[in-house]
PDB file of C-alpha atoms in Angstrom:
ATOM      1  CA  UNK X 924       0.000   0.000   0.000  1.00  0.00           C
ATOM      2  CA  UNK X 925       2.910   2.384   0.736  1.00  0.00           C
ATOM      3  CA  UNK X 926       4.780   1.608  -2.460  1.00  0.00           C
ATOM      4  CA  UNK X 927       1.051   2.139  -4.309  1.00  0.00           C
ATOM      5  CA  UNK X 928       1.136   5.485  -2.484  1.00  0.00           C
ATOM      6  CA  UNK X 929       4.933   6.706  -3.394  1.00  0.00           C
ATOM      7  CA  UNK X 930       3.818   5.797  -7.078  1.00  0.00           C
ATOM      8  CA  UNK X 931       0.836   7.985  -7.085  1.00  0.00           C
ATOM      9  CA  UNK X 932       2.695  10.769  -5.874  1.00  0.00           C
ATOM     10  CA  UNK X 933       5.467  10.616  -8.075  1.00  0.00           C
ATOM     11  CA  UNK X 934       2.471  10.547 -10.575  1.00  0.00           C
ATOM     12  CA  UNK X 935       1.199  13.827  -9.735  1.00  0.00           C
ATOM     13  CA  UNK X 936       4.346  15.590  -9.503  1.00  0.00           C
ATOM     14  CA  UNK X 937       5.186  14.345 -13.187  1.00  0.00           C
ATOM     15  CA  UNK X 938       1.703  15.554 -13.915  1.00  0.00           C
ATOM     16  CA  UNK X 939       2.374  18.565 -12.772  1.00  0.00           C
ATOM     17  CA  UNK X 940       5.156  19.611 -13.410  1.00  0.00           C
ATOM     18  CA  UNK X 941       4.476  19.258 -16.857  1.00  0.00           C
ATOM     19  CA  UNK X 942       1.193  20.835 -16.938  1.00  0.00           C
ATOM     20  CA  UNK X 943       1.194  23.641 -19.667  1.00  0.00           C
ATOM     21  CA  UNK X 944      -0.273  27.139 -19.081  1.00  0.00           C
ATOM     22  CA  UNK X 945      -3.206  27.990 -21.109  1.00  0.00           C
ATOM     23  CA  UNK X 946      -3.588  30.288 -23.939  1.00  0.00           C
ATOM     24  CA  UNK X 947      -7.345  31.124 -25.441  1.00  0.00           C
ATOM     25  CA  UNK X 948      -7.965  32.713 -28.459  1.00  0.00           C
ATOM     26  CA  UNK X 949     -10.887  32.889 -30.197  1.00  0.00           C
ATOM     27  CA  UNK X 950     -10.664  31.178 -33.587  1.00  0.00           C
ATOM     28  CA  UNK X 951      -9.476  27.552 -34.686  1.00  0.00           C
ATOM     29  CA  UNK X 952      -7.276  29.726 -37.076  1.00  0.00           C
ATOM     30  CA  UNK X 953      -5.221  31.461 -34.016  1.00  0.00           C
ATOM     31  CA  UNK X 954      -5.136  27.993 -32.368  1.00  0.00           C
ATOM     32  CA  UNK X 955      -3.147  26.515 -35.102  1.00  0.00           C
ATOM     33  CA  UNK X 956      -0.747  29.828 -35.858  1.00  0.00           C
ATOM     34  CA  UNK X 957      -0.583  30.060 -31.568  1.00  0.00           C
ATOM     35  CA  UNK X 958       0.355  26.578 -31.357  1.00  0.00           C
ATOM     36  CA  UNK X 959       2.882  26.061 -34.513  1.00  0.00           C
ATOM     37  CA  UNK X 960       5.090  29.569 -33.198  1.00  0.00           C
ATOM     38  CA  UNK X 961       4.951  28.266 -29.322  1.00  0.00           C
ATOM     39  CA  UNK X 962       5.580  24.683 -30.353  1.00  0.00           C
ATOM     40  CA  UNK X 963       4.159  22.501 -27.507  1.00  0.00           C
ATOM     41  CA  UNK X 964       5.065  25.379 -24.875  1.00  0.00           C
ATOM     42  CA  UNK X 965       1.170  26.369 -24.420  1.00  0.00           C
ATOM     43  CA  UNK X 966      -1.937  24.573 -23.945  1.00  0.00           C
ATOM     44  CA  UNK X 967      -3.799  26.718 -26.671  1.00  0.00           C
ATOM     45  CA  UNK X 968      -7.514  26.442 -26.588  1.00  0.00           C
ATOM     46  CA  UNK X 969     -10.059  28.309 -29.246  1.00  0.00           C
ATOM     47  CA  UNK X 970     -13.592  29.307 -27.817  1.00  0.00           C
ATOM     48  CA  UNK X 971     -15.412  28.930 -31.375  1.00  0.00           C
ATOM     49  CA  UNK X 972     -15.198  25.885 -33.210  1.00  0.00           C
ATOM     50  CA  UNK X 973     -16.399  25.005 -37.065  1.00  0.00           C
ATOM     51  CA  UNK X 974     -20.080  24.921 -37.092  1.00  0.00           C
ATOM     52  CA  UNK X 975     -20.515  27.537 -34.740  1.00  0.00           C
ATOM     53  CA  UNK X 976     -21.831  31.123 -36.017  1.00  0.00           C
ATOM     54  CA  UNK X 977     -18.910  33.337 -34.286  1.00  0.00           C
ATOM     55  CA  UNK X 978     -20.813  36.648 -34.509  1.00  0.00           C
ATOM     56  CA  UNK X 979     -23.724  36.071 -31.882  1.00  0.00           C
ATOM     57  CA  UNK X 980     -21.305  32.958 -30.355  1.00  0.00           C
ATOM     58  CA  UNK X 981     -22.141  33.392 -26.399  1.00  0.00           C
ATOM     59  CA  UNK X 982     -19.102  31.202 -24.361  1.00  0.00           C
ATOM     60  CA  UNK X 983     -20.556  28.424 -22.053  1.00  0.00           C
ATOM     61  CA  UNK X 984     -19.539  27.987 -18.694  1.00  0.00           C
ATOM     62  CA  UNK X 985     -17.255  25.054 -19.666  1.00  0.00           C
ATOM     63  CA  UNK X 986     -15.639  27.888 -21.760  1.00  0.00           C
ATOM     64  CA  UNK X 987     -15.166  30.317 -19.352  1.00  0.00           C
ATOM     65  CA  UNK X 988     -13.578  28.171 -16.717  1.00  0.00           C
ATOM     66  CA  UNK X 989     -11.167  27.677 -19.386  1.00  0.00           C
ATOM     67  CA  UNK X 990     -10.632  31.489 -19.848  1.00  0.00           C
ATOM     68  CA  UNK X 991      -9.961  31.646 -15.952  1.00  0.00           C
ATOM     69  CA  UNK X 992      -7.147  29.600 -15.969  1.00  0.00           C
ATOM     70  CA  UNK X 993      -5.602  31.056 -19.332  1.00  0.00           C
ATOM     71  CA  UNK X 994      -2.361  33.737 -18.927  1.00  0.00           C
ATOM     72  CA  UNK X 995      -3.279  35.278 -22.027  1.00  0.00           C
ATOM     73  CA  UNK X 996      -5.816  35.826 -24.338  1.00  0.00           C
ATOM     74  CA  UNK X 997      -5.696  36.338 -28.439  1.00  0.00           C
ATOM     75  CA  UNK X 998      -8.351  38.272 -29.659  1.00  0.00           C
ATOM     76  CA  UNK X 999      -8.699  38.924 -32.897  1.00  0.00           C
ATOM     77  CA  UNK X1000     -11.515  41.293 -33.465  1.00  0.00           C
ATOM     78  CA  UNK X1001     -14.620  39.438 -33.622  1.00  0.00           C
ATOM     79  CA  UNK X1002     -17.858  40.567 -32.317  1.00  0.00           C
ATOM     80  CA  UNK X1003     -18.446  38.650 -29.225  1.00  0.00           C
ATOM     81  CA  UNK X1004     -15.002  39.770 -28.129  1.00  0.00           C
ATOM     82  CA  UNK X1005     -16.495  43.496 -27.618  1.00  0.00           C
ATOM     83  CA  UNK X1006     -18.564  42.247 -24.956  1.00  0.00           C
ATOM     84  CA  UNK X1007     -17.063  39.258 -23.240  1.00  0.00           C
ATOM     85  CA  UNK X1008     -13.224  40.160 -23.275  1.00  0.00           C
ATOM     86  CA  UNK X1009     -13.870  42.601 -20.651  1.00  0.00           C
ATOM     87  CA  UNK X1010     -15.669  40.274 -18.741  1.00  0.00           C
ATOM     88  CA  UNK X1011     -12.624  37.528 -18.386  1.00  0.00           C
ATOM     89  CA  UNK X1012     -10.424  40.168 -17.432  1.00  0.00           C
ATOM     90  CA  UNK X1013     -12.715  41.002 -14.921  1.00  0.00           C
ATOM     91  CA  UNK X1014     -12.702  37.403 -13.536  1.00  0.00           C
ATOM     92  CA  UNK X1015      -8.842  36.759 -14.503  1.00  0.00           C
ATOM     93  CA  UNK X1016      -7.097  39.863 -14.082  1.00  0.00           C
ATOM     94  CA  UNK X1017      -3.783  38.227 -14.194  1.00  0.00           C
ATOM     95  CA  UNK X1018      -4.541  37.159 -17.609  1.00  0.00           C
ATOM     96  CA  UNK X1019      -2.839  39.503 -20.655  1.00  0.00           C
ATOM     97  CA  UNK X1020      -4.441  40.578 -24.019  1.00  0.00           C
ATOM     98  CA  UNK X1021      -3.087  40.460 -27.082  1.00  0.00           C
ATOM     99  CA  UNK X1022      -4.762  42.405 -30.240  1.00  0.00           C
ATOM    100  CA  UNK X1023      -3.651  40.040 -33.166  1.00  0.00           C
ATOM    101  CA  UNK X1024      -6.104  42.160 -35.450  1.00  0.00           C
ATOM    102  CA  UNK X1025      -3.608  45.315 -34.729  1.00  0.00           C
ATOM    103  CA  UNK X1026      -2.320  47.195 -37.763  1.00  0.00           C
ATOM    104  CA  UNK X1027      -4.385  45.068 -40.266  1.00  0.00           C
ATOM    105  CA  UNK X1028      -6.417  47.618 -42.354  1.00  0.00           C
ATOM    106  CA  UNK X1029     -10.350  46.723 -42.324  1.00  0.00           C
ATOM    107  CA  UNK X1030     -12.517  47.059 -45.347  1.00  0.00           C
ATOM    108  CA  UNK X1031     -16.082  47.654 -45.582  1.00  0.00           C
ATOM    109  CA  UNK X1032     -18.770  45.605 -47.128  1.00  0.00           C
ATOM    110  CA  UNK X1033     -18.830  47.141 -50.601  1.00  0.00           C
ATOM    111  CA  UNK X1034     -22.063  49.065 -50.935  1.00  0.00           C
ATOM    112  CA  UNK X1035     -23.882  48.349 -54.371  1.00  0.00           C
ATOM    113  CA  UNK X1036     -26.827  46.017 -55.537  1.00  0.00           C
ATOM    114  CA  UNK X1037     -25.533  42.707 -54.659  1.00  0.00           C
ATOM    115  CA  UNK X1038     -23.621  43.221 -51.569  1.00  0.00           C
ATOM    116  CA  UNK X1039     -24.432  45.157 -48.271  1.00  0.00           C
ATOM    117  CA  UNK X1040     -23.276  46.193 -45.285  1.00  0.00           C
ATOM    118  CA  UNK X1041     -23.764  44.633 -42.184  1.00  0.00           C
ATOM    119  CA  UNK X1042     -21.733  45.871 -39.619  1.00  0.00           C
ATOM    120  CA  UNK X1043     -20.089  49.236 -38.763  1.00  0.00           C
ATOM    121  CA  UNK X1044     -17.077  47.994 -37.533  1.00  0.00           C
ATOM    122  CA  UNK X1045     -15.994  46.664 -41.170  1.00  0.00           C
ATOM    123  CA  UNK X1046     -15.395  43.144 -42.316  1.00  0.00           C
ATOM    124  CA  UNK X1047     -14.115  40.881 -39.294  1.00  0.00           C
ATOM    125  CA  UNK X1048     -12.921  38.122 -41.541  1.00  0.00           C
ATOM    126  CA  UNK X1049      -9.083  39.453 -41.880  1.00  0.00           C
ATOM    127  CA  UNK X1050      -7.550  36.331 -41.463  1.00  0.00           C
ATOM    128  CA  UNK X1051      -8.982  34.855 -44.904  1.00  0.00           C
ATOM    129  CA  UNK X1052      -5.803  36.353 -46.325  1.00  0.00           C
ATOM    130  CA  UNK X1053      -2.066  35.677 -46.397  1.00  0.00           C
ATOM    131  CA  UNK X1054      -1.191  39.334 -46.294  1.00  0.00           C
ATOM    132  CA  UNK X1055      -3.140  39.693 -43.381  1.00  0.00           C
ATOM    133  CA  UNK X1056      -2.497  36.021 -41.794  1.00  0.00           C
ATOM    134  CA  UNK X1057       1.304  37.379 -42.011  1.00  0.00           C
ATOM    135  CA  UNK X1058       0.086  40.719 -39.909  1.00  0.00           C
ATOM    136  CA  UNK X1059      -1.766  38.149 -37.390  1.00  0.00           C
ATOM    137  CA  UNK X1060       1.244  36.177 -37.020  1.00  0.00           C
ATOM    138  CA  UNK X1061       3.782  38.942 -36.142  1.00  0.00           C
ATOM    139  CA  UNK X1062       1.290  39.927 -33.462  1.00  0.00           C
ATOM    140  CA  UNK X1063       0.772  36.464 -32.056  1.00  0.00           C
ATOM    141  CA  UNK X1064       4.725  36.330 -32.022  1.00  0.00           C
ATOM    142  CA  UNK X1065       5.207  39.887 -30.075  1.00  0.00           C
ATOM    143  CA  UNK X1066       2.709  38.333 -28.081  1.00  0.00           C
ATOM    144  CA  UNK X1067       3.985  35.151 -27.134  1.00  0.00           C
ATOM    145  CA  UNK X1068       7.508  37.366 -26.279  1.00  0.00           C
ATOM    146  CA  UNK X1069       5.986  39.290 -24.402  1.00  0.00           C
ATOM    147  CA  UNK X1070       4.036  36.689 -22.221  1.00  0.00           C
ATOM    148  CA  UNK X1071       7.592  34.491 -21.955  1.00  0.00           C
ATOM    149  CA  UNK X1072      10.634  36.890 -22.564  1.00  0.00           C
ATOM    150  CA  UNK X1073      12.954  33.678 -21.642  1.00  0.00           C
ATOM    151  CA  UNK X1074      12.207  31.808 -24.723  1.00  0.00           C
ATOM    152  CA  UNK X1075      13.156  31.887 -28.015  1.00  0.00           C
ATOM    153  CA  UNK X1076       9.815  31.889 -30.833  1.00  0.00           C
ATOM    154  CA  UNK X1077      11.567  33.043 -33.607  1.00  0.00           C
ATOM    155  CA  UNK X1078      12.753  30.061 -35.568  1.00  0.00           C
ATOM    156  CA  UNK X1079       8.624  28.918 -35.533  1.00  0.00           C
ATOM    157  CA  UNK X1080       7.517  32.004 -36.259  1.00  0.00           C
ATOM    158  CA  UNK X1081      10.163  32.561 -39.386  1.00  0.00           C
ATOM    159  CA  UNK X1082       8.739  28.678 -40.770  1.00  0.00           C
ATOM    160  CA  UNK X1083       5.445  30.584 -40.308  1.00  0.00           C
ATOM    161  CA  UNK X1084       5.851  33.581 -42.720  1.00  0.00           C
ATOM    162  CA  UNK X1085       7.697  30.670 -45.091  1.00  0.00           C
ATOM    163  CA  UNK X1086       4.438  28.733 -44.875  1.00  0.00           C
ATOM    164  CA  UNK X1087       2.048  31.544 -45.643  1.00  0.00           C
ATOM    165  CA  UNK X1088       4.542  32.919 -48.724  1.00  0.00           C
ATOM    166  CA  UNK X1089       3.808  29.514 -49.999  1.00  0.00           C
ATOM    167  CA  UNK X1090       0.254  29.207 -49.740  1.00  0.00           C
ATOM    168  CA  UNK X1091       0.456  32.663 -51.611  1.00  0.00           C
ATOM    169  CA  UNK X1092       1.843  31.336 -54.307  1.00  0.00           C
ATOM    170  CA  UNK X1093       0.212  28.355 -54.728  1.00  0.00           C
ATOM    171  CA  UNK X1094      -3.117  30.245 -54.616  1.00  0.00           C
ATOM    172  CA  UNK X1095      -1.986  33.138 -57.681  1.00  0.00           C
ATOM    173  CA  UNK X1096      -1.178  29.931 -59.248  1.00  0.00           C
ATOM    174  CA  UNK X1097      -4.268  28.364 -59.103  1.00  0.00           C
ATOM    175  CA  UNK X1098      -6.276  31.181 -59.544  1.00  0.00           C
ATOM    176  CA  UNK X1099      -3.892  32.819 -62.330  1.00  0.00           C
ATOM    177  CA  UNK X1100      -6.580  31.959 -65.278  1.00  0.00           C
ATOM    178  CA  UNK X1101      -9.594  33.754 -64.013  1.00  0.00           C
ATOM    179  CA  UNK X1102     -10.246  37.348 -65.487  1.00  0.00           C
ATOM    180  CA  UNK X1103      -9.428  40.070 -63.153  1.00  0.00           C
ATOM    181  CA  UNK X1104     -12.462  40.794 -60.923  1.00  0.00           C
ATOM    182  CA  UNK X1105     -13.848  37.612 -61.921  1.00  0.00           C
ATOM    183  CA  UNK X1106     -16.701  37.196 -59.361  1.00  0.00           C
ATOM    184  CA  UNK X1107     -17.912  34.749 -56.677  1.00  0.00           C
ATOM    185  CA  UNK X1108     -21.288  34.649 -54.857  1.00  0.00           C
ATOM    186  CA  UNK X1109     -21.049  33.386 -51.161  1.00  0.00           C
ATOM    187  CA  UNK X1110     -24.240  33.320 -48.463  1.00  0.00           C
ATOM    188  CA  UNK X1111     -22.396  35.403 -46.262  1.00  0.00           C
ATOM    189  CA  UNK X1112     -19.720  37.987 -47.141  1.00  0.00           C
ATOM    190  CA  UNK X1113     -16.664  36.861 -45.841  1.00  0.00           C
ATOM    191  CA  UNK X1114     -14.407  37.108 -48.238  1.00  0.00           C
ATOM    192  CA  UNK X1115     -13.220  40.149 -49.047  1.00  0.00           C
ATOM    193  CA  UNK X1116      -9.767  40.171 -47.896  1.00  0.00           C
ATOM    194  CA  UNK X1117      -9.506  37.080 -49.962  1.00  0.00           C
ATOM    195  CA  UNK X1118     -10.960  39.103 -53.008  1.00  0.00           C
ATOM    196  CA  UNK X1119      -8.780  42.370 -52.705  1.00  0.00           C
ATOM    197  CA  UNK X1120      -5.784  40.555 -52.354  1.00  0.00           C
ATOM    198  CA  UNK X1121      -6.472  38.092 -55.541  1.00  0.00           C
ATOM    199  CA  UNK X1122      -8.292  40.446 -57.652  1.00  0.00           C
ATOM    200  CA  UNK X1123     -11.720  39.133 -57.548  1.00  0.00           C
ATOM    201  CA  UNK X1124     -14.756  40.542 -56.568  1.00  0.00           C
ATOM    202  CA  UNK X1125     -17.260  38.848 -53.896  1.00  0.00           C
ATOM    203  CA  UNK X1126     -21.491  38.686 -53.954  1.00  0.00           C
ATOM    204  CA  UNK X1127     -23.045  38.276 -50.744  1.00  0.00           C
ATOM    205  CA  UNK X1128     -26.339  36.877 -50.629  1.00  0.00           C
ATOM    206  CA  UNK X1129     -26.928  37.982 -47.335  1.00  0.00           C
ATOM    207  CA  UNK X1130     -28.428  41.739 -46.800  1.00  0.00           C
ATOM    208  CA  UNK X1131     -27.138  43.400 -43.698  1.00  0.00           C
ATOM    209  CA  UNK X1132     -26.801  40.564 -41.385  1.00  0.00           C
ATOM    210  CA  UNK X1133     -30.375  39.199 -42.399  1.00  0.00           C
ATOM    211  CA  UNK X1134     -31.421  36.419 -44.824  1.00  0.00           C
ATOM    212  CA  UNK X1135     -32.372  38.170 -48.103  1.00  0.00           C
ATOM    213  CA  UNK X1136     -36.046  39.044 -49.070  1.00  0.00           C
ATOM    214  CA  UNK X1137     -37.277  37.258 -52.353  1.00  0.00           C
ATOM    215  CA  UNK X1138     -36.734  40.219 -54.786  1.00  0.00           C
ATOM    216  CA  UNK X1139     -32.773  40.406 -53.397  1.00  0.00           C
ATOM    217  CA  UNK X1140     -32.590  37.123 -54.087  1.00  0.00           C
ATOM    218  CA  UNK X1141     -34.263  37.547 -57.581  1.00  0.00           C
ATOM    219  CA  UNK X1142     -31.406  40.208 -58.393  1.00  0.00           C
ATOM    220  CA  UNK X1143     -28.241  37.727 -57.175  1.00  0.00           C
ATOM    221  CA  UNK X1144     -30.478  34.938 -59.106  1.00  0.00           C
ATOM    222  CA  UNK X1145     -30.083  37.247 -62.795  1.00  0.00           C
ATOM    223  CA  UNK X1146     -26.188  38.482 -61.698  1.00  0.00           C
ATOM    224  CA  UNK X1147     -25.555  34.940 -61.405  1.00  0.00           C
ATOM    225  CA  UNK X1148     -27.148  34.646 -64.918  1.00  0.00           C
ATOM    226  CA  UNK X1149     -26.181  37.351 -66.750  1.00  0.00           C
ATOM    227  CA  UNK X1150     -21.928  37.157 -65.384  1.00  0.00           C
ATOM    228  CA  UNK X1151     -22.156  33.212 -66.175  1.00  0.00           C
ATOM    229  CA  UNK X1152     -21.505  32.440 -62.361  1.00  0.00           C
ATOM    230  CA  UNK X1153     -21.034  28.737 -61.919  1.00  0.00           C
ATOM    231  CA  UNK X1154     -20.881  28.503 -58.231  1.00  0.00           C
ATOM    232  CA  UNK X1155     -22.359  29.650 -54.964  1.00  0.00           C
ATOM    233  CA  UNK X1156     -21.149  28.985 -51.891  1.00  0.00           C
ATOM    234  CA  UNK X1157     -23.075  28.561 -48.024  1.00  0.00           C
ATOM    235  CA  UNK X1158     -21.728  29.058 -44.917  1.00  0.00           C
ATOM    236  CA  UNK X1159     -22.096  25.605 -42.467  1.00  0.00           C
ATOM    237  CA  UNK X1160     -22.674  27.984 -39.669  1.00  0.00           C
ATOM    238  CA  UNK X1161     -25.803  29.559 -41.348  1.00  0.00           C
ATOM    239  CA  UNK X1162     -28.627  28.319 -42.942  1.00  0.00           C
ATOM    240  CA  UNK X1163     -28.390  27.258 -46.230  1.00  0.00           C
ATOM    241  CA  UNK X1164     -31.661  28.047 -47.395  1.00  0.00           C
ATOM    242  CA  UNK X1165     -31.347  30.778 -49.461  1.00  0.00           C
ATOM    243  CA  UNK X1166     -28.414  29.292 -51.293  1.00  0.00           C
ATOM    244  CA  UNK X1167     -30.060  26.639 -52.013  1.00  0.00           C
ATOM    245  CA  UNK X1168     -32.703  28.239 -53.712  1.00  0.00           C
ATOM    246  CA  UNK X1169     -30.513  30.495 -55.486  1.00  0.00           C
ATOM    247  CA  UNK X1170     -28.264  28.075 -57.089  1.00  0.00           C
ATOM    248  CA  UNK X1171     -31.206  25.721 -58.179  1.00  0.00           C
ATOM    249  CA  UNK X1172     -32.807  29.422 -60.065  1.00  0.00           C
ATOM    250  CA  UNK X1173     -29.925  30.358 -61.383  1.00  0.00           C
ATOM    251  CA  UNK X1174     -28.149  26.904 -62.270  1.00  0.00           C
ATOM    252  CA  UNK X1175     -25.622  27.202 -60.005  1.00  0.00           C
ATOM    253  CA  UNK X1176     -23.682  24.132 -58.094  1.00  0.00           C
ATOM    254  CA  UNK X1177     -23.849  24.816 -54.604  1.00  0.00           C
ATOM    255  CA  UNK X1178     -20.440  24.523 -52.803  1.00  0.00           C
ATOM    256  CA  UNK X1179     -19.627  25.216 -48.732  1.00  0.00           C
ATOM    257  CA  UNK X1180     -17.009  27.045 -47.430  1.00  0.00           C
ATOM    258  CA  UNK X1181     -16.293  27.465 -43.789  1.00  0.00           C
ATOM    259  CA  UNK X1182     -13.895  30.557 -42.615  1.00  0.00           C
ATOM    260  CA  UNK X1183     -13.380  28.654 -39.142  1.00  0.00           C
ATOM    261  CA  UNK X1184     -11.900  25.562 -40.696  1.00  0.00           C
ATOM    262  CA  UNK X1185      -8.578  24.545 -40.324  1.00  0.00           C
ATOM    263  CA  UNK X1186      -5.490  23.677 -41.451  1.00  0.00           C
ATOM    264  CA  UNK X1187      -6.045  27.624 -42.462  1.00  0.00           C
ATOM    265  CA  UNK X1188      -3.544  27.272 -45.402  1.00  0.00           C
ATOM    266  CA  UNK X1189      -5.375  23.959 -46.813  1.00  0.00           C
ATOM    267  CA  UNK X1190      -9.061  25.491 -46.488  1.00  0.00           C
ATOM    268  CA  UNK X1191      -7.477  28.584 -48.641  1.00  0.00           C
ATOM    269  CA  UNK X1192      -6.516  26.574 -51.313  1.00  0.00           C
ATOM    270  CA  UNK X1193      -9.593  23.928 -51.114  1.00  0.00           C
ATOM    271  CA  UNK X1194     -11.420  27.390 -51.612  1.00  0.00           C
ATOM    272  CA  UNK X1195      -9.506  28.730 -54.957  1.00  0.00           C
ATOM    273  CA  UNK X1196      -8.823  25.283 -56.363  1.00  0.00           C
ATOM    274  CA  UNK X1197     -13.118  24.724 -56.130  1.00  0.00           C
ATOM    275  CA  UNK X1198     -13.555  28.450 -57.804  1.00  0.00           C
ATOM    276  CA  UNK X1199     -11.163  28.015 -60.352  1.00  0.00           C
ATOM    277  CA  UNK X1200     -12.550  24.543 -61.567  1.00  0.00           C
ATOM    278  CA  UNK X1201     -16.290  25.922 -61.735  1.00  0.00           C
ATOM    279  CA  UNK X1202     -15.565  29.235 -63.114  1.00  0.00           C
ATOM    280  CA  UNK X1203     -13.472  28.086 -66.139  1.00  0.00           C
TER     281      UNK X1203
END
């Protein structure tokens, strides 16, 4: 019984000592870039997952137990962040924030027939580009500095920016044939960092946050039509309702695209290789 007791000791202390600290952030996307600069130094944990709509996401209690325990948080700019950031400092004041959203220029939802507006703080989706996925992870490495001076992040961080560059390439290569503002109808506007930086120019089904009324969908229906548009793509975190009806009206294949999925750099290309082979 002693010798069962020594043993579960030891256990523990093993355990222990080589229990991680916890990092949150709040996308799958900052989980991987968090996790491939600090190697295995941080147990890195993302409140929204795929399939989960991150602009009304409320965190669970599961989630915020989680946050209590983190040293540092990630945020990145999303909309539940506005409201419940300030709230898990209040419980963890120990815990440090880091913008990774800082210096990345936002856009706004262009304003014309097809695609609207839906929120005055711009589009949130900057990380559905490399140029800005290389901002993102310069602040997540500043960050992750900060939080532990004594080690060295830069060698991950470097294979990072290498890792980005490439996906950059591969996707002008893909998507070198298509006309310049060649255009792409998604459910939910989401890509337009992803446009600006390739040259393209997204339709959004969706009218200021809201599903569209039948005569909005009518319009995307004939642009679809009239610019030959071969695809439209839903969101899995929304309904896909109103895609569905608008690619059966206009004789478009419906295709899904998630922003939340990861490996970021594969769902990128997934994305481009799909638009490219529909919209030859």
């Amino acid at each position: 019984m002693k010798k069962i007791l020594i043993f579960a000791c030891l256990f523990l202390n093993i355990t222990f000592a080589f229990a991680r600290d916890v990092v949150a952030v709040s996308i799958p996307m900052q989980k991987e870039f968090v996790g491939k600069i600090a190697g295995e130094f941080y147990d890195v944990v993302s409140l929204v997952t795929p399939g989960i709509n991150p602009h009304d996401f409320e965190p669970k209690a599961s989630d915020i137990k989680k946050i209590n325990k983190a040293v540092a948080y990630f945020s990145i700019g999303i909309e539940f962040e506005e409201a419940w950031i300030p709230r898990f400092k209040g419980q963890n004041q120990a815990m440090k924030i880091f913008n990774t959203n800082a210096n990345v220029a936002l856009i706004n939802f262009t304003q014309n027939e097809h695609n609207h507006a839906h929120d005055e703080h711009g589009d949130t989706h900057i990380w559905l580009s490399p140029s800005n996925a290389k901002i993102i992870a310069k602040n997540i490495f500043e960050g992750l500095k900060n939080l532990n001076p004594k080690e060295d992040f830069s060698k991950n961080y470097h294979a990072l920016i290498s890792e980005i560059d490439e996906v950059d390439r591969e996707l002008r290569e893909i998507l070198k044939d298509l006309p310049k503002h060649q255009k792409f109808v998604v459910f939910h506007p989401m890509l337009g960092y992803f446009a600006r930086d390739y040259h393209l120019e997204e339709v959004s089904i969706e009218v200021e946050g809201k599903s569209p009324k039948m005569q909005e969908m009518i319009a995307v229906i004939e642009a679809i039509k009239q610019e030959n548009l071969k695809m439209v793509f839903a969101q899995p975190e929304f309904s896909a309702k109103a895609a569905e009806f608008i690619a059966k009206e206009s004789g478009a294949k419906l295709g899904y695209f998630s922003p939340l999925q990861t490996p970021w750099g594969e769902n990128l290309l997934n994305f481009a290789k799909t638009l490219a082979e529909f919209q030859k």
